[in-house]
PDB file of C-alpha atoms in Angstrom:
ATOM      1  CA  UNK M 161      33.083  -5.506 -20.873  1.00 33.00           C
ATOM      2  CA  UNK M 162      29.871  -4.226 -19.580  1.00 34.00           C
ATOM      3  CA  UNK M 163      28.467  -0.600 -18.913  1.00 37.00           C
ATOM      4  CA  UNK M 164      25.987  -0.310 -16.100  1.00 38.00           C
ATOM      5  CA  UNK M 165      23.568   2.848 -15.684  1.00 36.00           C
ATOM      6  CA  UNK M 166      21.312   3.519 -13.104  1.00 38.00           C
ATOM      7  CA  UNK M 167      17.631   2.749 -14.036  1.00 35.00           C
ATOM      8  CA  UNK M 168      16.008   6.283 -15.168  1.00 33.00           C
ATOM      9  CA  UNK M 169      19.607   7.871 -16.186  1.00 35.00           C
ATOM     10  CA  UNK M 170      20.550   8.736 -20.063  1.00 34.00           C
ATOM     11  CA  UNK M 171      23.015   7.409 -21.801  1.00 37.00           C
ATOM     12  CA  UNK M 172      26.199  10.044 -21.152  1.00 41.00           C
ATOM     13  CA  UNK M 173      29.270  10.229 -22.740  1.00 55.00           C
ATOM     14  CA  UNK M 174      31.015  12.219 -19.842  1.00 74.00           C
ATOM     15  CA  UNK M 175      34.035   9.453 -18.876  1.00 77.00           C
ATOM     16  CA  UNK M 176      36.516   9.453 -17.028  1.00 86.00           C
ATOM     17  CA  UNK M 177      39.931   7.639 -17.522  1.00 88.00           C
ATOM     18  CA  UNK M 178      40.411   4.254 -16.780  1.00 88.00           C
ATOM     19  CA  UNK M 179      41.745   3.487 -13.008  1.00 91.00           C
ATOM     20  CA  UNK M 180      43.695   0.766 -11.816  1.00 91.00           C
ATOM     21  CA  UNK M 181      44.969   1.796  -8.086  1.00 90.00           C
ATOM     22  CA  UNK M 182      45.024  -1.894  -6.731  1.00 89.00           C
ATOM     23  CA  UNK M 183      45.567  -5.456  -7.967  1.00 87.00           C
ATOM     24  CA  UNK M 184      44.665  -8.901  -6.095  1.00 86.00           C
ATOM     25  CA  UNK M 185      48.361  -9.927  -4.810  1.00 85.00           C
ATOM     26  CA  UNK M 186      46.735  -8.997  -1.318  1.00 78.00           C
ATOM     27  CA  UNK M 187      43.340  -9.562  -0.436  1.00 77.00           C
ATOM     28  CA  UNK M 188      41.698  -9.141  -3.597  1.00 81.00           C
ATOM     29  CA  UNK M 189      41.429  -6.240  -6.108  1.00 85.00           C
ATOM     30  CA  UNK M 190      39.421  -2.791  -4.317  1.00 82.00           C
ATOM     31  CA  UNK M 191      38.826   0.024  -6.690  1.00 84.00           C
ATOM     32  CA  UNK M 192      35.978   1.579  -4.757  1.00 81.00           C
ATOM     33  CA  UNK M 193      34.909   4.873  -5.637  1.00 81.00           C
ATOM     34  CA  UNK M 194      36.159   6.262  -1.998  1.00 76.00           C
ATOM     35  CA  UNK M 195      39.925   5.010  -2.690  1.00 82.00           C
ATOM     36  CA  UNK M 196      40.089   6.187  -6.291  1.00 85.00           C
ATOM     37  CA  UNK M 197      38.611  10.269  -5.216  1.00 81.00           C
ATOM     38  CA  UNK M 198      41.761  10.155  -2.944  1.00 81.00           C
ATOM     39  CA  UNK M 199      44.389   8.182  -5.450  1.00 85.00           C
ATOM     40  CA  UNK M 200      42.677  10.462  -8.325  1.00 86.00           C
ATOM     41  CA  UNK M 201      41.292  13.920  -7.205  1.00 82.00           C
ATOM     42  CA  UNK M 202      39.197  15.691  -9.971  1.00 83.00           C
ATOM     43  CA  UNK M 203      39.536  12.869 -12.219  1.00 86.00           C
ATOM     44  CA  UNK M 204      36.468  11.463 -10.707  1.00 84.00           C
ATOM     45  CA  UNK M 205      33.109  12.487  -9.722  1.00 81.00           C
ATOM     46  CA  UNK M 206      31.509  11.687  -6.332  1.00 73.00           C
ATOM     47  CA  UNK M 207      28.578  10.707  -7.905  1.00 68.00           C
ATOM     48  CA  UNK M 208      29.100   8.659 -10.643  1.00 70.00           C
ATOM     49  CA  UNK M 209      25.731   7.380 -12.504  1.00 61.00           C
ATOM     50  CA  UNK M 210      27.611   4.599 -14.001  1.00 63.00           C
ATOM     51  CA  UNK M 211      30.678   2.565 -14.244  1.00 71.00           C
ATOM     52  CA  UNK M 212      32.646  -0.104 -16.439  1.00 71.00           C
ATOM     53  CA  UNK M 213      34.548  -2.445 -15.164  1.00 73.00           C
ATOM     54  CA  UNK M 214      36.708  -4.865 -17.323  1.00 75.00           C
ATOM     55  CA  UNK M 215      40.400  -6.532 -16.611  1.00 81.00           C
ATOM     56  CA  UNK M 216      43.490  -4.732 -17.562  1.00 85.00           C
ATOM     57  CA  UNK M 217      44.279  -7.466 -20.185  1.00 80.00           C
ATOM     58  CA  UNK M 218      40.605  -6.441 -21.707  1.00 69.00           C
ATOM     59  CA  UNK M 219      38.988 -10.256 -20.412  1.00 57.00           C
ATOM     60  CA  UNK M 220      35.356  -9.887 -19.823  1.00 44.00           C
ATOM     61  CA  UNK M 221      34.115 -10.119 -16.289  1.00 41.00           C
ATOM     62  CA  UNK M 222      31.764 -12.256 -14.033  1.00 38.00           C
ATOM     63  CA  UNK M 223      28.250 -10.308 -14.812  1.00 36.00           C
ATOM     64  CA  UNK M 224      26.841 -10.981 -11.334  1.00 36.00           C
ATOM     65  CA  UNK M 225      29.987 -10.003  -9.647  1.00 34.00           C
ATOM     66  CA  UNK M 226      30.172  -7.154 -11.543  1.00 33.00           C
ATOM     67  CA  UNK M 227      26.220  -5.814 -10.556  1.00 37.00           C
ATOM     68  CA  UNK M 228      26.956  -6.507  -7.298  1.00 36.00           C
ATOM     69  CA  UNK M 229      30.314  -3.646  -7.673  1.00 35.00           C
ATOM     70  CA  UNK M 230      28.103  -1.662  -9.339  1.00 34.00           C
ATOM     71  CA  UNK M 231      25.314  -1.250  -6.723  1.00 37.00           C
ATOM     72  CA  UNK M 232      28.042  -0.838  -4.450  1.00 38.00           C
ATOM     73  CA  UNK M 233      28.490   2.101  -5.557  1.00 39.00           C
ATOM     74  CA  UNK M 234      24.839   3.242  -4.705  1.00 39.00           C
ATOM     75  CA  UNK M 235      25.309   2.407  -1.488  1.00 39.00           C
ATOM     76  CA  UNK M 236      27.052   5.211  -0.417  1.00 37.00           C
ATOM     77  CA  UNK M 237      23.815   7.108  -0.466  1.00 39.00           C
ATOM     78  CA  UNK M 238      22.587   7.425   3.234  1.00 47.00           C
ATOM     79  CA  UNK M 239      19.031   6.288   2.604  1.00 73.00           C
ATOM     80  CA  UNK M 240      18.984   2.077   2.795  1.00 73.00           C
ATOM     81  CA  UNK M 241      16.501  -0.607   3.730  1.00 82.00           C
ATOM     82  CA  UNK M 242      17.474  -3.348   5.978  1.00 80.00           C
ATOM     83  CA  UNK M 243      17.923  -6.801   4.566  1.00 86.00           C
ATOM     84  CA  UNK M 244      14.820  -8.716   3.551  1.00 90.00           C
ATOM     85  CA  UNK M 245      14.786 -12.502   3.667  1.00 91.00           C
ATOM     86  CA  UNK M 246      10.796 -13.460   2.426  1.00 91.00           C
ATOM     87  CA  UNK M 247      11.864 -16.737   0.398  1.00 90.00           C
ATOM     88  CA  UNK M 248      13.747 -19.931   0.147  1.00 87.00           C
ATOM     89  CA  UNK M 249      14.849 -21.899  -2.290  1.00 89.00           C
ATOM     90  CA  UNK M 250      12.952 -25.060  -1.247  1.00 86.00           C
ATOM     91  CA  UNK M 251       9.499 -23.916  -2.607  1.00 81.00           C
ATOM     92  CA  UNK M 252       8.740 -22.592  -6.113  1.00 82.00           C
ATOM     93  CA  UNK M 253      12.157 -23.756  -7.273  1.00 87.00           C
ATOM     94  CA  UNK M 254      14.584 -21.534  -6.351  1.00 90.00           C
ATOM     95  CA  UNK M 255      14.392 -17.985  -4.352  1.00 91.00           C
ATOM     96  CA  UNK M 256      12.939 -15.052  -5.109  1.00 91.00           C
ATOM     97  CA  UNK M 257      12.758 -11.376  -3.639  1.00 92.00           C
ATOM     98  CA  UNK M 258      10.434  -9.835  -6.185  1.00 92.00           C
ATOM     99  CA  UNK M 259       9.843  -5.825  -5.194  1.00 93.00           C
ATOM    100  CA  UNK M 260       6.070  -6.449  -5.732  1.00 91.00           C
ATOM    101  CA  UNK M 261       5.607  -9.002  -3.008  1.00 92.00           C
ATOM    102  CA  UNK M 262       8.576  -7.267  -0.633  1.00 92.00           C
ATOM    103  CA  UNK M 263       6.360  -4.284  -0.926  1.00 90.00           C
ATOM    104  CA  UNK M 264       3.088  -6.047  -0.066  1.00 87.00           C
ATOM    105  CA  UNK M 265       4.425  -8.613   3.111  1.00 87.00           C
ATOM    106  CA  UNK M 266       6.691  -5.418   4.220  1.00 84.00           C
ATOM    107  CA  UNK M 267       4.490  -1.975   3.583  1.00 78.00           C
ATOM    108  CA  UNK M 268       6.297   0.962   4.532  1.00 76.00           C
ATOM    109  CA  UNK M 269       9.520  -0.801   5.188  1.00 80.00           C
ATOM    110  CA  UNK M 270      10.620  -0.246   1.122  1.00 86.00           C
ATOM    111  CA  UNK M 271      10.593   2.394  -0.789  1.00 86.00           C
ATOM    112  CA  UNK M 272       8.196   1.858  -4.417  1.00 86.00           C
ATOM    113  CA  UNK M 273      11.282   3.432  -6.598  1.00 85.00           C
ATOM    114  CA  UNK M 274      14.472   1.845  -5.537  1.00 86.00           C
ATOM    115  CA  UNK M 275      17.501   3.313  -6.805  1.00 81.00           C
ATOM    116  CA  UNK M 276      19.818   0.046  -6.169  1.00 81.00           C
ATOM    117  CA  UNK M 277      19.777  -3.402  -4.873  1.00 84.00           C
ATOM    118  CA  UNK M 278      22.223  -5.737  -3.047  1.00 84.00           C
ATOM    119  CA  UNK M 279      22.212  -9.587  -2.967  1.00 85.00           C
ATOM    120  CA  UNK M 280      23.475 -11.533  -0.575  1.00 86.00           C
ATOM    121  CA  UNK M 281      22.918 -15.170   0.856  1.00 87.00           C
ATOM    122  CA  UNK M 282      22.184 -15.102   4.562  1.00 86.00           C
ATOM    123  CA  UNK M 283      25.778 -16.227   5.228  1.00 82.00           C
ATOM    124  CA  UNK M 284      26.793 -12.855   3.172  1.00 72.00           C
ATOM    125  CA  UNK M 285      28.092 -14.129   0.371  1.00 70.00           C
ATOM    126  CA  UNK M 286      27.554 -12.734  -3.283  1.00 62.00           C
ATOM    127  CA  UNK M 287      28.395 -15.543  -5.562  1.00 62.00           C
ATOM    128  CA  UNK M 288      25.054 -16.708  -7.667  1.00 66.00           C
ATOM    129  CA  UNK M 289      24.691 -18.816 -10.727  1.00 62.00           C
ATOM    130  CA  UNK M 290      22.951 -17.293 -13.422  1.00 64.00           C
ATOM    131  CA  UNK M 291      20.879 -14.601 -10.763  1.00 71.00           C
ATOM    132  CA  UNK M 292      19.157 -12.286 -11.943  1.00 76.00           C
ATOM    133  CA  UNK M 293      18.187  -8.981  -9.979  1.00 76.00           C
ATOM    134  CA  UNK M 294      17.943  -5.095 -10.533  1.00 82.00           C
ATOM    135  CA  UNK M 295      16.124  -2.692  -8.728  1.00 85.00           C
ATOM    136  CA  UNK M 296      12.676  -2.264 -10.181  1.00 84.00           C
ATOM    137  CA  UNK M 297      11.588  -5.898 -10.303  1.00 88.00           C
ATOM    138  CA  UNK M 298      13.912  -7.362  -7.415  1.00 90.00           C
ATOM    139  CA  UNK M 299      15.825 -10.978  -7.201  1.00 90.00           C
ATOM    140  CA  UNK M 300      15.117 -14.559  -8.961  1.00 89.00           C
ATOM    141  CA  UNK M 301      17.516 -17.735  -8.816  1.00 89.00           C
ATOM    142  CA  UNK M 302      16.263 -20.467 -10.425  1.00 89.00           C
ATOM    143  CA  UNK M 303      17.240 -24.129  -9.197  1.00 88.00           C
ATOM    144  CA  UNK M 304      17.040 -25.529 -12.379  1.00 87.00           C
ATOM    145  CA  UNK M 305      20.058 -22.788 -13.806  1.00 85.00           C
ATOM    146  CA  UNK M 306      22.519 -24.165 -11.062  1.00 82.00           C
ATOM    147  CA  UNK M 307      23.881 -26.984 -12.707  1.00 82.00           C
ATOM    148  CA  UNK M 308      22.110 -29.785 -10.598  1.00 81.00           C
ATOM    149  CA  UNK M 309      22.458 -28.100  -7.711  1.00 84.00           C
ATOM    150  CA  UNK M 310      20.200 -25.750  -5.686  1.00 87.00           C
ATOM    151  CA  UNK M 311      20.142 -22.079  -5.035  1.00 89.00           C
ATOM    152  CA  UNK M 312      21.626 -20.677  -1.839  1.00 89.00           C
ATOM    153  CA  UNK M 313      18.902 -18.621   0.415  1.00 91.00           C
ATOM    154  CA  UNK M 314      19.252 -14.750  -0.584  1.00 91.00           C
ATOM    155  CA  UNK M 315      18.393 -11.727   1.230  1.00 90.00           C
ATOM    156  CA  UNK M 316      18.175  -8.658  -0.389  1.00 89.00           C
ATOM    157  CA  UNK M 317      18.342  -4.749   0.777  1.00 86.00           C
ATOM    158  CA  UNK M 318      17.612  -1.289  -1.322  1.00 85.00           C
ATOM    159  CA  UNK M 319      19.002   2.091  -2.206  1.00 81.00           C
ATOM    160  CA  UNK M 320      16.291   4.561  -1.953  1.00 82.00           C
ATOM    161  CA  UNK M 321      15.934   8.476  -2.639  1.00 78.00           C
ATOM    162  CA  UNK M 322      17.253  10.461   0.213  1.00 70.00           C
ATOM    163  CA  UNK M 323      14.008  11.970   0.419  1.00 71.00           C
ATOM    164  CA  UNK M 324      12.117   8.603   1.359  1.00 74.00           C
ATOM    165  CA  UNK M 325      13.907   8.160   4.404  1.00 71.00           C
ATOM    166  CA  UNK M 326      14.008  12.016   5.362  1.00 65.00           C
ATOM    167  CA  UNK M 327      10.246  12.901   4.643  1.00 68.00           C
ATOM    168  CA  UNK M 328       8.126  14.832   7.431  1.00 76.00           C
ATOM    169  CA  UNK M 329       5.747  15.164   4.486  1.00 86.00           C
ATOM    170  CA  UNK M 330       2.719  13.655   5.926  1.00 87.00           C
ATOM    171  CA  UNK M 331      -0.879  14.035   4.639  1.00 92.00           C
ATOM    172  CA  UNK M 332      -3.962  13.997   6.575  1.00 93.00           C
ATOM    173  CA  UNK M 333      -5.590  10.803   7.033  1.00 94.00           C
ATOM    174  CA  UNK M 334      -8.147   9.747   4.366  1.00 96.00           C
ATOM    175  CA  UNK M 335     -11.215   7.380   4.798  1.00 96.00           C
ATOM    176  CA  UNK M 336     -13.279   7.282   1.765  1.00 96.00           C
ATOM    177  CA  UNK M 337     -14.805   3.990   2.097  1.00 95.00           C
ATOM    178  CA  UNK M 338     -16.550   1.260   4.728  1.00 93.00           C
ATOM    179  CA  UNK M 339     -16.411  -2.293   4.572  1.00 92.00           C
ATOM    180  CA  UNK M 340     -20.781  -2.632   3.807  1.00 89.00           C
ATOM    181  CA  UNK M 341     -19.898  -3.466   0.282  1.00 87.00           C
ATOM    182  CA  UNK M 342     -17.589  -5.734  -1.458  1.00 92.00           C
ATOM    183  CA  UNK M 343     -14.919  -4.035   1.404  1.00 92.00           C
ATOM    184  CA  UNK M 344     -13.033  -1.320   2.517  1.00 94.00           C
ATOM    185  CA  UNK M 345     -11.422   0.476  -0.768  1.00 94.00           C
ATOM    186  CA  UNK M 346      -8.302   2.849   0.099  1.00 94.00           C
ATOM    187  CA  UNK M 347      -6.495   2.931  -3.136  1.00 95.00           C
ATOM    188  CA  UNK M 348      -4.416   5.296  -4.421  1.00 95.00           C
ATOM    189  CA  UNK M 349      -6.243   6.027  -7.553  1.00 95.00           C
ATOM    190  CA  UNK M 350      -9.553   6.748  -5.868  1.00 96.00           C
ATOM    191  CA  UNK M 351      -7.973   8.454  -3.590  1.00 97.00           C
ATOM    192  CA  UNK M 352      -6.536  11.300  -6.114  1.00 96.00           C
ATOM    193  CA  UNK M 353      -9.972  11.533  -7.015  1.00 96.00           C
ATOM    194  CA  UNK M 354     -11.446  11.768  -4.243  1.00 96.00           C
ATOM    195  CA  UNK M 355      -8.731  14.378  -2.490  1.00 96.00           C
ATOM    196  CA  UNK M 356      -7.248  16.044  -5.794  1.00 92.00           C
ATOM    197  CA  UNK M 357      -3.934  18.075  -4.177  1.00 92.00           C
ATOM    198  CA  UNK M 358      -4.574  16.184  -1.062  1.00 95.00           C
ATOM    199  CA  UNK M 359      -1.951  13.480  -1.736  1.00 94.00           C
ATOM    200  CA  UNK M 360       1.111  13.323  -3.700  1.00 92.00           C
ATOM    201  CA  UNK M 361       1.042  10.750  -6.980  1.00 91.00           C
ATOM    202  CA  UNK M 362       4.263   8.832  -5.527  1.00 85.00           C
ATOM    203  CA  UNK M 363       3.702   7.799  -1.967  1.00 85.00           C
ATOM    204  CA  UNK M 364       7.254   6.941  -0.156  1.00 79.00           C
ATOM    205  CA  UNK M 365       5.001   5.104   2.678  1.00 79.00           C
ATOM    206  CA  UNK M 366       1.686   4.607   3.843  1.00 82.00           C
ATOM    207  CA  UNK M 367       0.129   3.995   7.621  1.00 82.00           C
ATOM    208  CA  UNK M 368      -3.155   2.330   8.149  1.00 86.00           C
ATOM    209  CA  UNK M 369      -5.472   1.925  10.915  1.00 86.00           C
ATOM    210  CA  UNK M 370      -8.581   1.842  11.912  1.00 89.00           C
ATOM    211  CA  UNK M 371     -10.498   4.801  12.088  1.00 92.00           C
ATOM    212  CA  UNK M 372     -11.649   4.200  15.918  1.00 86.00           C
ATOM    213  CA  UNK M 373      -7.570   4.664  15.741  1.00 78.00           C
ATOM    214  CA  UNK M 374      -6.498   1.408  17.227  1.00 72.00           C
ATOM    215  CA  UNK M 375      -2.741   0.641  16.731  1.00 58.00           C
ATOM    216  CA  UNK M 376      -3.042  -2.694  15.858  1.00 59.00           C
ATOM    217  CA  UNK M 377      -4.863  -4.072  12.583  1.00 69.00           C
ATOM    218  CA  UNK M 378      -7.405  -6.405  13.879  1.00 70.00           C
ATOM    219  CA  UNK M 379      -6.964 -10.342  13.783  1.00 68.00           C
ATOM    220  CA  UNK M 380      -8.262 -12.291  11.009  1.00 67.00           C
ATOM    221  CA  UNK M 381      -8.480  -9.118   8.670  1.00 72.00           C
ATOM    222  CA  UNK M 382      -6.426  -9.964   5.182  1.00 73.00           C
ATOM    223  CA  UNK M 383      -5.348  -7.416   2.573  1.00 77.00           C
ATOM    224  CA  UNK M 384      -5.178  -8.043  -0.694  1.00 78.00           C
ATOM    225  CA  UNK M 385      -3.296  -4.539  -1.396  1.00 80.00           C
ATOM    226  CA  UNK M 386      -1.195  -2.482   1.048  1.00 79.00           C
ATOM    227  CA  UNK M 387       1.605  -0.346  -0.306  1.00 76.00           C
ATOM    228  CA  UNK M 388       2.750   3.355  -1.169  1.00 80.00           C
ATOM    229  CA  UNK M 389       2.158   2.617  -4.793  1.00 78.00           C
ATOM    230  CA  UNK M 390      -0.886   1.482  -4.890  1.00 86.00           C
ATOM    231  CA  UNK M 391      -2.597   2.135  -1.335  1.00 89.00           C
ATOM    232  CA  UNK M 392      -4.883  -0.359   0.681  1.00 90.00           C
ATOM    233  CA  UNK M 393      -7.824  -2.432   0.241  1.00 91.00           C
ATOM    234  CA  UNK M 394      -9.655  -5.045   2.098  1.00 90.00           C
ATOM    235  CA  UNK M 395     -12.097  -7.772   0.705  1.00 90.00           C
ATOM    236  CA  UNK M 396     -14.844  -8.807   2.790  1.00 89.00           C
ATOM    237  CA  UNK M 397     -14.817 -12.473   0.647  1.00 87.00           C
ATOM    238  CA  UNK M 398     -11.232 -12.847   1.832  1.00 83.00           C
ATOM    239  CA  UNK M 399     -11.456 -12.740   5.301  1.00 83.00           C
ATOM    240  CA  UNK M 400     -11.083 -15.367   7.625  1.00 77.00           C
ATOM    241  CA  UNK M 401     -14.080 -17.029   9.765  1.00 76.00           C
ATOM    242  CA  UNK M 402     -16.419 -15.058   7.186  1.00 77.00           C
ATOM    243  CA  UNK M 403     -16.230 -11.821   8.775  1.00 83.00           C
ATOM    244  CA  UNK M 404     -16.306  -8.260   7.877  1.00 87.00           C
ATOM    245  CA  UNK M 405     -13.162  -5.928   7.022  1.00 89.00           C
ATOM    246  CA  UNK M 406     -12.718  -3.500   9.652  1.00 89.00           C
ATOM    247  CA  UNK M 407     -13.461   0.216   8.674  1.00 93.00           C
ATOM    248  CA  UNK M 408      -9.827   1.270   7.838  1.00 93.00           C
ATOM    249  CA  UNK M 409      -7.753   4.908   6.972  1.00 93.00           C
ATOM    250  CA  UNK M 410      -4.878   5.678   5.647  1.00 91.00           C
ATOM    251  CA  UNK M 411      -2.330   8.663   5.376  1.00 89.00           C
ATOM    252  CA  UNK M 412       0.706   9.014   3.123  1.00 88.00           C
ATOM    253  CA  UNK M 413       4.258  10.219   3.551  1.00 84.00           C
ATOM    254  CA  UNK M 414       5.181  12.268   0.182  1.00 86.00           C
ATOM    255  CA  UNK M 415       8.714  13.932  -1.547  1.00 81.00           C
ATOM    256  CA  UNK M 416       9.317  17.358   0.824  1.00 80.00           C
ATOM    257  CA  UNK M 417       8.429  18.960  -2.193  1.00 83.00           C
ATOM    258  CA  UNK M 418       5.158  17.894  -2.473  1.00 88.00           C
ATOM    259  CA  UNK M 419       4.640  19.716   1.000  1.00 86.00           C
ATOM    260  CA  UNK M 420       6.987  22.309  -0.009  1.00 82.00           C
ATOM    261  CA  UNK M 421       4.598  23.442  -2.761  1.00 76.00           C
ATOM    262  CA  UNK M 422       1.737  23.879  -1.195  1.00 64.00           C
TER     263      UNK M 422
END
């Protein structure tokens, strides 16, 4: 028997009963939370920050299967990503879809504080070997936990706060630096320095561009950070053909109540 909380939630001791409304003599066993608030009304809350799941003999269950439930239950929050897909399990050993490096390839697309993740291989299904995954660090198979066998390719999608896919909260654009020196430094950090009340501390998502405005970043330029948590910089050193970062600026979107108390 497990208990599964949401990352950031105490440890409550507000329970409800236990519910069995279904069993698998037809397509399976479904005790979603949206069946059991009609089978059960005001036995249940409609938003539960945790659950425990076990059979009705008292066997322990499948952990994967039963984070995958558990998420499930996140998702009936309106605010989700699409499914990402940035690794196979031909390189590096198995697959992973680490937050870190979904944030970097897809900036803007995810939100930095993910309430919930889903798993899934590209054919959509859930079963996984000794997976890890939550929603702070992401998803990891490892080949060499699959018995002799490989991992399946996973995609993965989040659960973010309402408010990160709701926010007008934009903030002017900021350019503090040009790419003379070592680059063009947009971070975060500096950036709250720089423009103290001018930015929120949590970014939801961040928008770069140049500051002659064009829409598209220019070829050849890399980054070696763009994301809400930590903002954008350039290297001259990494760029390709040995060329110069472009002058860049950025602008945030925040919480609404970031804008809301100002």
């Amino acid at each position: 028997m497990r208990r599964l909380y949401l990352v950031g939630f105490p440890l409550l001791e507000c329970r409800t009963p236990w519910f069995d409304r279904d069993d698998p003599s037809g397509l399976g066993d479904n005790e979603k939370l949206s069946l059991l608030l009609i089978r059960y009304p005001l036995q249940v809350c409609t938003q539960p920050i945790a659950i425990e799941v076990t059979t009705v003999s008292g066997s322990p269950w499948s952990f994967f299967w039963g984070l995958n439930f558990f998420f499930s239950v996140l998702y009936s929050l309106a605010c989700v990503t699409r499914w990402f897909d940035s690794d196979n399990p031909e390189t590096n050993g198995g697959d992973s879809e680490l937050l870190t490096f979904l944030l970097n390839k897809y900036p803007g697309e995810i939100c930095p504080n993910p309430l919930g993740i889903e798993a899934q291989t590209i054919s959509n299904h859930v079963l996984c070997v000794f997976c890890r995954y939550n929603p702070t660090t992401g998803f990891s198979c490892l080949n060499a936990n699959q018995g002799g066998g490989v991992c399946a390719d996973y995609k993965v999608r989040f659960t973010c706060p309402e408010d990160w896919c709701s926010s007008e909260c934009m903030t002017p654009w900021f350019d503090r630096d040009d790419p003379s020196g070592l680059g063009d430094n947009e971070k975060l950090s500096l950036l709250l320095i720089r423009y103290p009340l001018q930015v929120c501390t949590q970014p939801i998502a961040i928008e770069v561009t140049t500051v002659s405005g064009s829409p598209v970043l220019p070829p050849g330029n890399n980054f070696v950070v763009y994301n809400p948590v930590f903002g954008f910089a350039c290297v001259n050193a990494g760029q390709t053909g040995g060329g110069l970062c472009a002058d860049y600026k950025v602008r945030f979107s925040c919480p609404a109540k970031f804008c809301a108390s100002e």
